[in-house]
Amino acid sequence: MNHIFKQGDLGKPVFLLLHGTGGDERDLLPLAEMLDPTYSVLSVKGEVSENGMARYFRRLAEGEYDVEDLEYRGKELYQFIEESAKEYEFNLENVIPVGFSNGSNIAINIILREETPFKKALLFAPLYPVDLQNNNKDLSDFNVFLSMGERDPIVTKEQSERVIQIFKERNATVSETWVNSHEITQEAVLAAREIL
């Protein structure tokens, strides 16, 4: 997969950077710098093209996911992270997904996999309209920061509340910040830093 790996201080966590639709592996590098410049970075580009824009999985329409593709791509991405952990010598438990929009959505898919040992995630503008009836992963030792838009034109307030519920129902510790729209704000970044 197209990616950038930047070695930080040894023993420190690794930010897994996952961009929004139309972004690439360079998009969130400045965000990682603002969050903590001493952490390593693994930034991965989505491999699905939607009208020339890079994404992590296909969708059938705005807010309507191709769930089969989401599952396949989530598994593939997690395998790539496992391979990267061996290649770049970092511990999977030290990986912190940092996602925006489509990147946050694939991050949720990975976090909810039984085998994933992540302890923290920072998710900006997430949306996850997927039936999770058969997913009972216990996230009681998991800490998630969610930044959501009060007037987001893509994700309704109800859909944002649903993401909060997904984590709370699985006993995760949830920190939430509400911003105006579908965006990453300075205020949200400062709030996200607190859970690091």
mmCIF file of C-alpha atoms in Angstrom:
data_model
loop_
_atom_site.group_PDB
_atom_site.id
_atom_site.type_symbol
_atom_site.label_atom_id
_atom_site.label_comp_id
_atom_site.label_asym_id
_atom_site.label_seq_id
_atom_site.Cartn_x
_atom_site.Cartn_y
_atom_site.Cartn_z
ATOM 1 C CA MET A 1 0.000 0.000 0.000
ATOM 2 C CA ASN A 2 1.186 3.552 -0.673
ATOM 3 C CA HIS A 3 2.338 4.866 2.670
ATOM 4 C CA ILE A 4 4.779 7.048 4.567
ATOM 5 C CA PHE A 5 6.562 5.849 7.691
ATOM 6 C CA LYS A 6 8.289 8.411 9.865
ATOM 7 C CA GLN A 7 10.279 7.126 12.819
ATOM 8 C CA GLY A 8 9.692 9.009 16.064
ATOM 9 C CA ASP A 9 11.209 8.496 19.500
ATOM 10 C CA LEU A 10 11.740 4.815 20.269
ATOM 11 C CA GLY A 11 9.106 3.291 22.528
ATOM 12 C CA LYS A 12 6.620 6.097 21.844
ATOM 13 C CA PRO A 13 3.242 5.330 20.178
ATOM 14 C CA VAL A 14 2.676 5.261 16.422
ATOM 15 C CA PHE A 15 0.007 7.403 14.793
ATOM 16 C CA LEU A 16 -1.852 5.506 12.059
ATOM 17 C CA LEU A 17 -2.982 8.354 9.784
ATOM 18 C CA LEU A 18 -6.091 7.726 7.675
ATOM 19 C CA HIS A 19 -7.176 10.563 5.362
ATOM 20 C CA GLY A 20 -10.629 11.625 4.178
ATOM 21 C CA THR A 21 -12.114 11.059 0.687
ATOM 22 C CA GLY A 22 -9.893 12.636 -1.955
ATOM 23 C CA GLY A 23 -6.898 12.869 0.355
ATOM 24 C CA ASP A 24 -3.577 11.032 0.325
ATOM 25 C CA GLU A 25 -0.860 9.826 2.654
ATOM 26 C CA ARG A 26 0.529 13.376 3.111
ATOM 27 C CA ASP A 27 -2.752 14.998 4.185
ATOM 28 C CA LEU A 28 -2.661 14.380 7.923
ATOM 29 C CA LEU A 29 1.096 14.722 8.510
ATOM 30 C CA PRO A 30 0.672 18.307 9.844
ATOM 31 C CA LEU A 31 -2.040 17.011 12.217
ATOM 32 C CA ALA A 32 0.356 14.371 13.601
ATOM 33 C CA GLU A 33 2.938 17.122 14.176
ATOM 34 C CA MET A 34 0.381 19.166 16.126
ATOM 35 C CA LEU A 35 -0.735 16.166 18.186
ATOM 36 C CA ASP A 36 2.764 14.995 19.162
ATOM 37 C CA PRO A 37 5.875 15.435 16.984
ATOM 38 C CA THR A 38 7.765 12.760 18.976
ATOM 39 C CA TYR A 39 5.439 9.887 17.939
ATOM 40 C CA SER A 40 6.175 7.715 14.911
ATOM 41 C CA VAL A 41 3.790 7.982 11.959
ATOM 42 C CA LEU A 42 2.399 5.355 9.583
ATOM 43 C CA SER A 43 0.269 7.189 7.036
ATOM 44 C CA VAL A 44 -1.580 5.013 4.509
ATOM 45 C CA LYS A 45 -3.301 6.016 1.273
ATOM 46 C CA GLY A 46 -6.723 4.533 0.476
ATOM 47 C CA GLU A 47 -6.679 2.167 -2.513
ATOM 48 C CA VAL A 48 -10.248 2.641 -3.767
ATOM 49 C CA SER A 49 -10.911 5.335 -6.379
ATOM 50 C CA GLU A 50 -14.251 7.153 -6.435
ATOM 51 C CA ASN A 51 -14.341 9.527 -9.411
ATOM 52 C CA GLY A 52 -10.565 9.847 -9.117
ATOM 53 C CA MET A 53 -10.649 10.467 -5.359
ATOM 54 C CA ALA A 54 -8.852 8.053 -3.024
ATOM 55 C CA ARG A 55 -10.956 6.284 -0.377
ATOM 56 C CA TYR A 56 -10.493 3.252 1.873
ATOM 57 C CA PHE A 57 -13.633 1.374 0.760
ATOM 58 C CA ARG A 58 -16.473 1.629 -1.755
ATOM 59 C CA ARG A 59 -19.852 3.161 -1.031
ATOM 60 C CA LEU A 60 -23.114 2.740 -2.883
ATOM 61 C CA ALA A 61 -24.224 6.341 -2.178
ATOM 62 C CA GLU A 62 -23.509 9.154 0.298
ATOM 63 C CA GLY A 63 -23.727 7.524 3.738
ATOM 64 C CA GLU A 64 -24.520 4.081 2.268
ATOM 65 C CA TYR A 65 -21.601 1.686 2.546
ATOM 66 C CA ASP A 66 -20.711 -1.330 0.453
ATOM 67 C CA VAL A 67 -20.408 -3.433 3.630
ATOM 68 C CA GLU A 68 -18.771 -6.392 1.891
ATOM 69 C CA ASP A 69 -16.063 -4.125 0.472
ATOM 70 C CA LEU A 70 -15.686 -2.379 3.853
ATOM 71 C CA GLU A 71 -15.051 -5.763 5.515
ATOM 72 C CA TYR A 72 -12.575 -6.829 2.849
ATOM 73 C CA ARG A 73 -10.672 -3.523 2.859
ATOM 74 C CA GLY A 74 -10.646 -3.343 6.665
ATOM 75 C CA LYS A 75 -9.082 -6.802 6.859
ATOM 76 C CA GLU A 76 -6.552 -5.914 4.150
ATOM 77 C CA LEU A 77 -5.579 -2.667 5.892
ATOM 78 C CA TYR A 78 -5.177 -4.408 9.243
ATOM 79 C CA GLN A 79 -2.908 -7.034 7.635
ATOM 80 C CA PHE A 80 -0.828 -4.207 6.164
ATOM 81 C CA ILE A 81 -0.520 -2.626 9.644
ATOM 82 C CA GLU A 82 0.618 -5.998 11.053
ATOM 83 C CA GLU A 83 3.244 -6.307 8.288
ATOM 84 C CA SER A 84 4.373 -2.716 8.887
ATOM 85 C CA ALA A 85 4.754 -3.434 12.622
ATOM 86 C CA LYS A 86 7.246 -6.192 11.747
ATOM 87 C CA GLU A 87 9.041 -4.162 9.087
ATOM 88 C CA TYR A 88 9.361 -0.951 11.110
ATOM 89 C CA GLU A 89 9.608 -2.705 14.491
ATOM 90 C CA PHE A 90 6.741 -1.230 16.475
ATOM 91 C CA ASN A 91 4.211 -2.808 18.806
ATOM 92 C CA LEU A 92 0.616 -3.098 17.543
ATOM 93 C CA GLU A 93 -0.675 -2.117 21.005
ATOM 94 C CA ASN A 94 1.095 1.229 20.542
ATOM 95 C CA VAL A 95 -0.805 2.107 17.360
ATOM 96 C CA ILE A 96 -3.234 5.037 17.626
ATOM 97 C CA PRO A 97 -5.537 5.450 14.606
ATOM 98 C CA VAL A 98 -6.026 9.124 13.707
ATOM 99 C CA GLY A 99 -8.728 9.414 11.079
ATOM 100 C CA PHE A 100 -10.707 12.076 9.272
ATOM 101 C CA SER A 101 -14.094 11.285 7.684
ATOM 102 C CA ASN A 102 -13.608 8.186 5.467
ATOM 103 C CA GLY A 103 -10.380 7.472 7.372
ATOM 104 C CA SER A 104 -12.284 7.506 10.688
ATOM 105 C CA ASN A 105 -14.836 5.110 9.229
ATOM 106 C CA ILE A 106 -12.291 2.472 8.174
ATOM 107 C CA ALA A 107 -10.594 2.979 11.575
ATOM 108 C CA ILE A 108 -13.853 2.008 13.332
ATOM 109 C CA ASN A 109 -14.010 -1.158 11.234
ATOM 110 C CA ILE A 110 -10.462 -2.077 12.283
ATOM 111 C CA ILE A 111 -10.986 -1.191 15.964
ATOM 112 C CA LEU A 112 -14.061 -3.454 16.149
ATOM 113 C CA ARG A 113 -12.129 -6.486 14.873
ATOM 114 C CA GLU A 114 -11.617 -9.032 17.641
ATOM 115 C CA GLU A 115 -7.874 -9.360 16.963
ATOM 116 C CA THR A 116 -7.071 -5.620 17.100
ATOM 117 C CA PRO A 117 -5.187 -4.656 20.289
ATOM 118 C CA PHE A 118 -5.290 -0.839 19.908
ATOM 119 C CA LYS A 119 -5.836 1.132 23.120
ATOM 120 C CA LYS A 120 -6.660 4.597 21.751
ATOM 121 C CA ALA A 121 -8.037 6.368 18.672
ATOM 122 C CA LEU A 122 -8.646 9.961 17.595
ATOM 123 C CA LEU A 123 -11.522 10.125 15.122
ATOM 124 C CA PHE A 124 -12.645 13.305 13.374
ATOM 125 C CA ALA A 125 -16.045 13.450 11.571
ATOM 126 C CA PRO A 126 -16.815 9.696 11.838
ATOM 127 C CA LEU A 127 -19.884 7.980 10.344
ATOM 128 C CA TYR A 128 -20.687 4.281 10.784
ATOM 129 C CA PRO A 129 -24.138 3.229 9.510
ATOM 130 C CA VAL A 130 -23.381 -0.494 9.761
ATOM 131 C CA ASP A 131 -25.395 -3.225 11.483
ATOM 132 C CA LEU A 132 -23.255 -4.383 14.418
ATOM 133 C CA GLN A 133 -25.691 -6.807 16.045
ATOM 134 C CA ASN A 134 -23.174 -9.636 15.960
ATOM 135 C CA ASN A 135 -20.236 -7.554 17.155
ATOM 136 C CA ASN A 136 -19.738 -7.692 20.923
ATOM 137 C CA LYS A 137 -16.098 -6.694 21.195
ATOM 138 C CA ASP A 138 -15.248 -5.513 24.707
ATOM 139 C CA LEU A 139 -13.550 -2.109 24.526
ATOM 140 C CA SER A 140 -13.342 -1.522 28.283
ATOM 141 C CA ASP A 141 -9.596 -0.803 28.032
ATOM 142 C CA PHE A 142 -10.056 1.448 24.978
ATOM 143 C CA ASN A 143 -10.027 5.238 24.932
ATOM 144 C CA VAL A 144 -11.559 7.070 21.961
ATOM 145 C CA PHE A 145 -11.700 10.764 21.116
ATOM 146 C CA LEU A 146 -14.528 11.795 18.773
ATOM 147 C CA SER A 147 -14.786 15.178 17.071
ATOM 148 C CA MET A 148 -18.214 15.692 15.461
ATOM 149 C CA GLY A 149 -19.990 18.553 13.694
ATOM 150 C CA GLU A 150 -23.129 20.189 15.093
ATOM 151 C CA ARG A 151 -24.038 21.302 11.550
ATOM 152 C CA ASP A 152 -22.113 18.738 9.516
ATOM 153 C CA PRO A 153 -23.632 18.601 5.983
ATOM 154 C CA ILE A 154 -22.492 14.962 5.557
ATOM 155 C CA VAL A 155 -23.064 13.392 8.992
ATOM 156 C CA THR A 156 -26.297 14.186 10.848
ATOM 157 C CA LYS A 157 -26.284 14.800 14.605
ATOM 158 C CA GLU A 158 -28.193 11.531 15.005
ATOM 159 C CA GLN A 159 -25.517 9.627 13.055
ATOM 160 C CA SER A 160 -22.798 11.189 15.222
ATOM 161 C CA GLU A 161 -24.694 10.130 18.364
ATOM 162 C CA ARG A 162 -24.835 6.612 16.910
ATOM 163 C CA VAL A 163 -21.011 6.512 16.713
ATOM 164 C CA ILE A 164 -20.825 7.556 20.385
ATOM 165 C CA GLN A 165 -23.264 4.726 21.215
ATOM 166 C CA ILE A 166 -21.221 2.139 19.303
ATOM 167 C CA PHE A 167 -18.274 2.822 21.598
ATOM 168 C CA LYS A 168 -20.223 3.315 24.821
ATOM 169 C CA GLU A 169 -22.187 0.073 24.347
ATOM 170 C CA ARG A 170 -18.835 -1.732 24.198
ATOM 171 C CA ASN A 171 -17.589 -0.022 27.399
ATOM 172 C CA ALA A 172 -15.003 2.252 25.757
ATOM 173 C CA THR A 173 -14.001 5.498 27.460
ATOM 174 C CA VAL A 174 -15.367 8.180 25.124
ATOM 175 C CA SER A 175 -14.215 11.813 24.972
ATOM 176 C CA GLU A 176 -16.252 13.951 22.604
ATOM 177 C CA THR A 177 -15.874 17.424 21.152
ATOM 178 C CA TRP A 178 -18.483 19.148 19.026
ATOM 179 C CA VAL A 179 -17.313 21.499 16.285
ATOM 180 C CA ASN A 180 -19.336 23.329 13.649
ATOM 181 C CA SER A 181 -19.029 21.301 10.451
ATOM 182 C CA HIS A 182 -17.212 18.421 8.684
ATOM 183 C CA GLU A 183 -13.764 19.612 9.694
ATOM 184 C CA ILE A 184 -10.709 19.336 11.925
ATOM 185 C CA THR A 185 -10.426 22.437 14.118
ATOM 186 C CA GLN A 186 -7.602 23.730 16.310
ATOM 187 C CA GLU A 187 -9.905 23.401 19.322
ATOM 188 C CA ALA A 188 -10.603 19.736 18.529
ATOM 189 C CA VAL A 189 -6.880 18.997 18.072
ATOM 190 C CA LEU A 190 -6.122 20.514 21.504
ATOM 191 C CA ALA A 191 -8.896 18.407 23.040
ATOM 192 C CA ALA A 192 -7.595 15.277 21.267
ATOM 193 C CA ARG A 193 -4.095 15.849 22.687
ATOM 194 C CA GLU A 194 -5.465 15.457 26.203
ATOM 195 C CA ILE A 195 -6.209 11.747 25.771
ATOM 196 C CA LEU A 196 -2.656 11.091 24.575
#
